[in-house]
């Protein structure tokens, strides 16, 4: 069993008493281990929402940060003022400074803490450097995503500053979370900069399971053109994904397109939404 509660994301949906922001945070419960916090939004808002949702973050089994953009990591600083989670999972590439660079305009997009700050707090930081890591029975972190198609390309103005030069961000720091259930995989994505279809196909490959029960989270389709949207929808159908919970950077237009094409398979996974898969 896996229960996923969206603590915060871009839209309130029907939950008008909760805060929304450009960010993402999931509270994940299973019957095989302690609860997991997957991303922390961009600030304190997720803490306020957690209280409203009667979620007690003092008993977390782990925190996972999907990648190092501010809208997924900014809340960690505020969480650590209240809670010291026993494990913090990040990619081995997590601490590379991230930027958006367009012409002369440069904007820092990375997290608001340094590794030294976390180490001073004696956190158990686990730097994921393998493509598949089981963090509790039936719950896995996956990374090292491969380009499996011709329509999911990182062609946006995202850069890292490495060895005194600007380098296109390859998002090697991106992690996804996958649960194995009796009726297939449940895949949780932060932003899917690597491409949501690439992520799904990676999960299917490394876990050797063809059935995909659900994909939930950011799919980075905001601003995607018609060709990419068409091919993404076609791939979701070909993979027979049963449930598609669109959030965050999927974008409203892309979410409505997927809903039109895929029908009841698609739901808008807004702030306060809870889903359970057994």
Tab-separated table of C-alpha atoms in Angstrom:
chain	number	residue	atom	x	y	z
A	1	UNK	CA	0.000	0.000	0.000
A	2	UNK	CA	1.124	3.540	-0.726
A	3	UNK	CA	-0.709	6.692	0.320
A	4	UNK	CA	0.377	9.979	-1.260
A	5	UNK	CA	-0.734	13.356	0.076
A	6	UNK	CA	0.181	16.494	-1.837
A	7	UNK	CA	1.142	18.951	0.897
A	8	UNK	CA	1.741	21.820	-1.510
A	9	UNK	CA	1.810	22.498	-5.224
A	10	UNK	CA	0.874	25.290	-7.620
A	11	UNK	CA	-2.912	25.079	-7.260
A	12	UNK	CA	-5.333	24.911	-4.346
A	13	UNK	CA	-7.981	22.993	-6.226
A	14	UNK	CA	-10.957	22.598	-3.910
A	15	UNK	CA	-8.826	22.963	-0.768
A	16	UNK	CA	-9.195	26.716	-0.291
A	17	UNK	CA	-7.892	26.716	3.274
A	18	UNK	CA	-4.458	25.530	2.143
A	19	UNK	CA	-1.598	27.529	0.680
A	20	UNK	CA	-0.443	27.050	-2.905
A	21	UNK	CA	2.839	28.085	-4.487
A	22	UNK	CA	5.084	27.318	-7.431
A	23	UNK	CA	6.581	24.274	-5.775
A	24	UNK	CA	5.930	20.690	-4.764
A	25	UNK	CA	5.936	18.527	-1.655
A	26	UNK	CA	4.505	15.038	-1.103
A	27	UNK	CA	3.934	13.149	2.150
A	28	UNK	CA	4.147	9.426	1.444
A	29	UNK	CA	3.018	6.608	3.706
A	30	UNK	CA	3.489	2.890	3.113
A	31	UNK	CA	2.900	-0.271	5.117
A	32	UNK	CA	6.584	-1.234	4.964
A	33	UNK	CA	8.337	1.645	6.740
A	34	UNK	CA	8.220	5.164	8.135
A	35	UNK	CA	6.658	8.086	6.258
A	36	UNK	CA	8.635	9.860	3.550
A	37	UNK	CA	8.731	13.555	2.667
A	38	UNK	CA	9.424	13.930	-1.057
A	39	UNK	CA	10.476	17.552	-1.724
A	40	UNK	CA	9.765	20.541	0.506
A	41	UNK	CA	8.312	23.252	-1.723
A	42	UNK	CA	10.040	26.631	-1.843
A	43	UNK	CA	9.424	27.970	1.669
A	44	UNK	CA	7.442	27.638	4.890
A	45	UNK	CA	4.093	27.069	3.197
A	46	UNK	CA	4.292	23.283	3.254
A	47	UNK	CA	4.713	23.329	7.044
A	48	UNK	CA	1.520	25.350	7.472
A	49	UNK	CA	-0.335	23.009	5.135
A	50	UNK	CA	0.991	19.926	6.910
A	51	UNK	CA	-0.468	21.246	10.159
A	52	UNK	CA	-3.813	21.926	8.459
A	53	UNK	CA	-3.796	18.386	7.054
A	54	UNK	CA	-2.961	16.871	10.473
A	55	UNK	CA	0.339	15.549	9.141
A	56	UNK	CA	2.928	15.118	11.895
A	57	UNK	CA	6.376	15.565	10.354
A	58	UNK	CA	8.192	14.678	13.580
A	59	UNK	CA	8.194	10.975	12.756
A	60	UNK	CA	9.593	11.014	9.227
A	61	UNK	CA	11.586	8.016	8.105
A	62	UNK	CA	13.383	10.033	5.435
A	63	UNK	CA	13.392	13.149	3.286
A	64	UNK	CA	14.066	12.864	-0.449
A	65	UNK	CA	14.902	15.864	-2.631
A	66	UNK	CA	14.113	15.158	-6.280
A	67	UNK	CA	16.603	17.732	-7.593
A	68	UNK	CA	18.169	20.944	-6.374
A	69	UNK	CA	15.851	23.631	-7.789
A	70	UNK	CA	14.594	26.083	-5.162
A	71	UNK	CA	10.913	25.190	-5.563
A	72	UNK	CA	11.606	21.634	-4.386
A	73	UNK	CA	14.259	22.287	-1.740
A	74	UNK	CA	13.583	25.719	-0.241
A	75	UNK	CA	11.493	24.379	2.624
A	76	UNK	CA	14.206	22.084	3.985
A	77	UNK	CA	15.798	24.873	6.020
A	78	UNK	CA	12.480	25.487	7.803
A	79	UNK	CA	11.835	21.781	8.325
A	80	UNK	CA	15.213	21.389	10.029
A	81	UNK	CA	14.279	24.083	12.545
A	82	UNK	CA	11.619	21.675	13.837
A	83	UNK	CA	12.651	18.154	12.829
A	84	UNK	CA	15.853	16.208	12.259
A	85	UNK	CA	14.954	13.417	9.825
A	86	UNK	CA	17.011	10.230	10.209
A	87	UNK	CA	17.939	10.172	6.505
A	88	UNK	CA	18.219	12.774	3.744
A	89	UNK	CA	18.492	11.356	0.220
A	90	UNK	CA	19.939	13.515	-2.548
A	91	UNK	CA	21.730	12.753	-5.775
A	92	UNK	CA	25.498	12.624	-5.827
A	93	UNK	CA	25.215	15.595	-8.237
A	94	UNK	CA	22.839	17.571	-6.013
A	95	UNK	CA	25.104	20.389	-4.863
A	96	UNK	CA	26.061	21.761	-8.278
A	97	UNK	CA	24.854	25.421	-8.439
A	98	UNK	CA	21.949	25.803	-10.877
A	99	UNK	CA	21.001	28.812	-12.971
A	100	UNK	CA	18.683	30.022	-15.674
A	101	UNK	CA	20.661	31.974	-18.259
A	102	UNK	CA	19.074	33.912	-21.098
A	103	UNK	CA	21.383	36.367	-22.835
A	104	UNK	CA	22.775	38.732	-20.209
A	105	UNK	CA	20.142	37.745	-17.646
A	106	UNK	CA	21.282	35.173	-15.098
A	107	UNK	CA	19.062	33.893	-12.277
A	108	UNK	CA	20.104	31.498	-9.521
A	109	UNK	CA	17.628	28.593	-9.266
A	110	UNK	CA	19.381	26.362	-6.770
A	111	UNK	CA	18.790	25.520	-3.137
A	112	UNK	CA	19.287	27.881	-0.207
A	113	UNK	CA	21.809	25.846	1.783
A	114	UNK	CA	25.341	24.488	1.448
A	115	UNK	CA	26.418	20.915	2.207
A	116	UNK	CA	28.564	22.222	5.059
A	117	UNK	CA	25.469	23.634	6.777
A	118	UNK	CA	23.760	20.250	6.684
A	119	UNK	CA	26.883	18.439	7.840
A	120	UNK	CA	27.171	20.774	10.849
A	121	UNK	CA	23.704	19.603	11.860
A	122	UNK	CA	25.004	16.019	11.714
A	123	UNK	CA	22.371	14.944	9.231
A	124	UNK	CA	22.695	11.508	7.714
A	125	UNK	CA	23.030	12.634	4.084
A	126	UNK	CA	22.852	9.734	1.654
A	127	UNK	CA	24.192	10.727	-1.760
A	128	UNK	CA	22.599	8.455	-4.316
A	129	UNK	CA	25.099	7.351	-6.954
A	130	UNK	CA	23.437	4.152	-8.184
A	131	UNK	CA	20.541	3.881	-10.652
A	132	UNK	CA	18.351	1.931	-8.204
A	133	UNK	CA	18.298	2.180	-4.399
A	134	UNK	CA	15.741	0.419	-2.197
A	135	UNK	CA	15.022	2.672	0.792
A	136	UNK	CA	12.450	0.386	2.400
A	137	UNK	CA	10.761	-2.806	1.205
A	138	UNK	CA	9.040	-2.130	-2.110
A	139	UNK	CA	10.041	1.566	-2.268
A	140	UNK	CA	12.878	2.662	-4.546
A	141	UNK	CA	14.771	5.741	-5.641
A	142	UNK	CA	15.692	5.658	-9.322
A	143	UNK	CA	18.013	7.948	-11.258
A	144	UNK	CA	20.470	7.895	-14.164
A	145	UNK	CA	17.683	8.408	-16.694
A	146	UNK	CA	18.319	7.506	-20.321
A	147	UNK	CA	17.022	9.339	-23.379
A	148	UNK	CA	14.677	6.766	-24.908
A	149	UNK	CA	12.807	8.957	-27.381
A	150	UNK	CA	13.272	11.894	-29.743
A	151	UNK	CA	10.768	14.333	-28.238
A	152	UNK	CA	11.931	14.770	-24.631
A	153	UNK	CA	14.990	16.988	-24.794
A	154	UNK	CA	16.428	19.398	-22.241
A	155	UNK	CA	16.488	22.428	-24.532
A	156	UNK	CA	15.651	25.115	-21.979
A	157	UNK	CA	18.015	27.824	-20.651
A	158	UNK	CA	19.127	25.827	-17.599
A	159	UNK	CA	22.836	25.857	-16.771
A	160	UNK	CA	25.322	24.919	-14.099
A	161	UNK	CA	28.544	26.828	-13.460
A	162	UNK	CA	31.315	24.248	-13.455
A	163	UNK	CA	35.086	24.814	-13.506
A	164	UNK	CA	34.653	28.512	-14.323
A	165	UNK	CA	32.425	27.930	-17.320
A	166	UNK	CA	28.753	27.676	-18.159
A	167	UNK	CA	27.566	24.160	-18.980
A	168	UNK	CA	24.070	23.098	-20.027
A	169	UNK	CA	22.336	21.429	-17.121
A	170	UNK	CA	21.984	17.703	-17.792
A	171	UNK	CA	19.864	17.184	-14.641
A	172	UNK	CA	21.929	14.239	-13.495
A	173	UNK	CA	20.784	15.218	-10.005
A	174	UNK	CA	17.183	14.222	-10.732
A	175	UNK	CA	15.633	11.417	-8.680
A	176	UNK	CA	12.217	9.780	-8.859
A	177	UNK	CA	10.499	7.547	-6.323
A	178	UNK	CA	8.850	4.255	-7.287
A	179	UNK	CA	6.649	1.936	-5.238
A	180	UNK	CA	5.856	-1.616	-6.272
A	181	UNK	CA	2.221	-2.547	-5.669
A	182	UNK	CA	0.169	-5.641	-6.411
A	183	UNK	CA	-1.120	-4.050	-9.615
A	184	UNK	CA	1.973	-2.313	-10.898
A	185	UNK	CA	4.409	0.528	-10.333
A	186	UNK	CA	3.505	3.862	-8.758
A	187	UNK	CA	5.968	6.510	-9.937
A	188	UNK	CA	6.392	9.871	-8.188
A	189	UNK	CA	8.139	12.659	-10.068
A	190	UNK	CA	9.357	16.031	-8.873
A	191	UNK	CA	9.781	17.881	-12.166
A	192	UNK	CA	10.712	15.308	-14.825
A	193	UNK	CA	13.312	17.543	-16.429
A	194	UNK	CA	14.684	14.305	-17.908
A	195	UNK	CA	11.279	13.639	-19.510
A	196	UNK	CA	8.365	11.869	-17.875
A	197	UNK	CA	8.336	9.079	-20.480
A	198	UNK	CA	12.083	8.557	-20.021
A	199	UNK	CA	11.476	8.267	-16.274
A	200	UNK	CA	8.632	5.772	-16.671
A	201	UNK	CA	10.634	3.634	-19.078
A	202	UNK	CA	13.610	3.709	-16.730
A	203	UNK	CA	11.425	2.484	-13.868
A	204	UNK	CA	9.982	-0.304	-16.010
A	205	UNK	CA	13.476	-1.355	-17.054
A	206	UNK	CA	15.299	-1.356	-13.720
A	207	UNK	CA	12.413	-2.875	-11.743
A	208	UNK	CA	11.480	-5.356	-14.481
A	209	UNK	CA	7.768	-4.597	-14.155
A	210	UNK	CA	5.691	-3.751	-17.219
A	211	UNK	CA	2.539	-2.666	-15.382
A	212	UNK	CA	2.421	1.036	-14.486
A	213	UNK	CA	-0.368	1.724	-12.021
A	214	UNK	CA	0.170	5.466	-11.650
A	215	UNK	CA	2.433	8.397	-12.413
A	216	UNK	CA	2.054	11.429	-10.154
A	217	UNK	CA	3.820	14.779	-9.961
A	218	UNK	CA	5.533	17.376	-12.088
A	219	UNK	CA	5.949	16.406	-15.743
A	220	UNK	CA	7.563	19.589	-17.066
A	221	UNK	CA	5.199	20.016	-19.985
A	222	UNK	CA	4.518	23.684	-19.342
A	223	UNK	CA	5.194	25.462	-22.610
A	224	UNK	CA	5.485	22.171	-24.525
A	225	UNK	CA	4.484	22.283	-28.176
A	226	UNK	CA	1.752	20.256	-29.792
A	227	UNK	CA	4.084	17.591	-31.137
A	228	UNK	CA	5.572	16.827	-27.729
A	229	UNK	CA	2.155	16.791	-26.061
A	230	UNK	CA	0.773	14.444	-28.713
A	231	UNK	CA	3.730	12.064	-28.408
A	232	UNK	CA	3.641	12.168	-24.606
A	233	UNK	CA	-0.053	11.261	-24.548
A	234	UNK	CA	0.529	8.505	-27.099
A	235	UNK	CA	3.388	7.093	-25.019
A	236	UNK	CA	1.298	7.130	-21.827
A	237	UNK	CA	-1.360	5.157	-23.686
A	238	UNK	CA	1.187	2.749	-25.156
A	239	UNK	CA	2.630	2.169	-21.673
A	240	UNK	CA	-0.952	1.672	-20.428
A	241	UNK	CA	-0.479	3.991	-17.450
A	242	UNK	CA	-3.697	3.607	-15.476
A	243	UNK	CA	-3.641	6.864	-13.495
A	244	UNK	CA	-1.876	10.136	-14.343
A	245	UNK	CA	-1.851	12.754	-11.576
A	246	UNK	CA	-0.697	16.033	-13.114
A	247	UNK	CA	0.916	18.603	-10.824
A	248	UNK	CA	3.221	21.597	-10.648
A	249	UNK	CA	5.267	22.137	-13.830
A	250	UNK	CA	3.020	19.968	-15.984
A	251	UNK	CA	1.168	23.199	-16.685
A	252	UNK	CA	-2.560	23.800	-16.933
A	253	UNK	CA	-2.734	23.684	-20.730
A	254	UNK	CA	-0.815	20.404	-20.895
A	255	UNK	CA	-2.883	18.958	-18.055
A	256	UNK	CA	-6.126	19.750	-19.862
A	257	UNK	CA	-4.732	18.316	-23.104
A	258	UNK	CA	-3.829	15.044	-21.392
A	259	UNK	CA	-7.243	14.965	-19.743
A	260	UNK	CA	-8.931	15.412	-23.124
A	261	UNK	CA	-6.906	12.629	-24.733
A	262	UNK	CA	-6.618	10.164	-21.842
A	263	UNK	CA	-9.959	10.849	-20.191
A	264	UNK	CA	-10.589	9.335	-16.770
A	265	UNK	CA	-6.995	8.185	-16.444
A	266	UNK	CA	-5.971	11.795	-15.749
A	267	UNK	CA	-6.669	13.733	-12.553
A	268	UNK	CA	-5.478	17.133	-11.363
A	269	UNK	CA	-3.283	16.423	-8.369
A	270	UNK	CA	-3.623	19.717	-6.515
A	271	UNK	CA	-2.647	20.833	-3.019
A	272	UNK	CA	-4.386	18.689	-0.405
A	273	UNK	CA	-5.121	15.751	-2.710
A	274	UNK	CA	-4.660	12.261	-1.244
A	275	UNK	CA	-4.532	9.057	-3.289
A	276	UNK	CA	-4.090	5.466	-2.114
A	277	UNK	CA	-2.887	2.472	-4.134
A	278	UNK	CA	-2.852	-1.026	-2.641
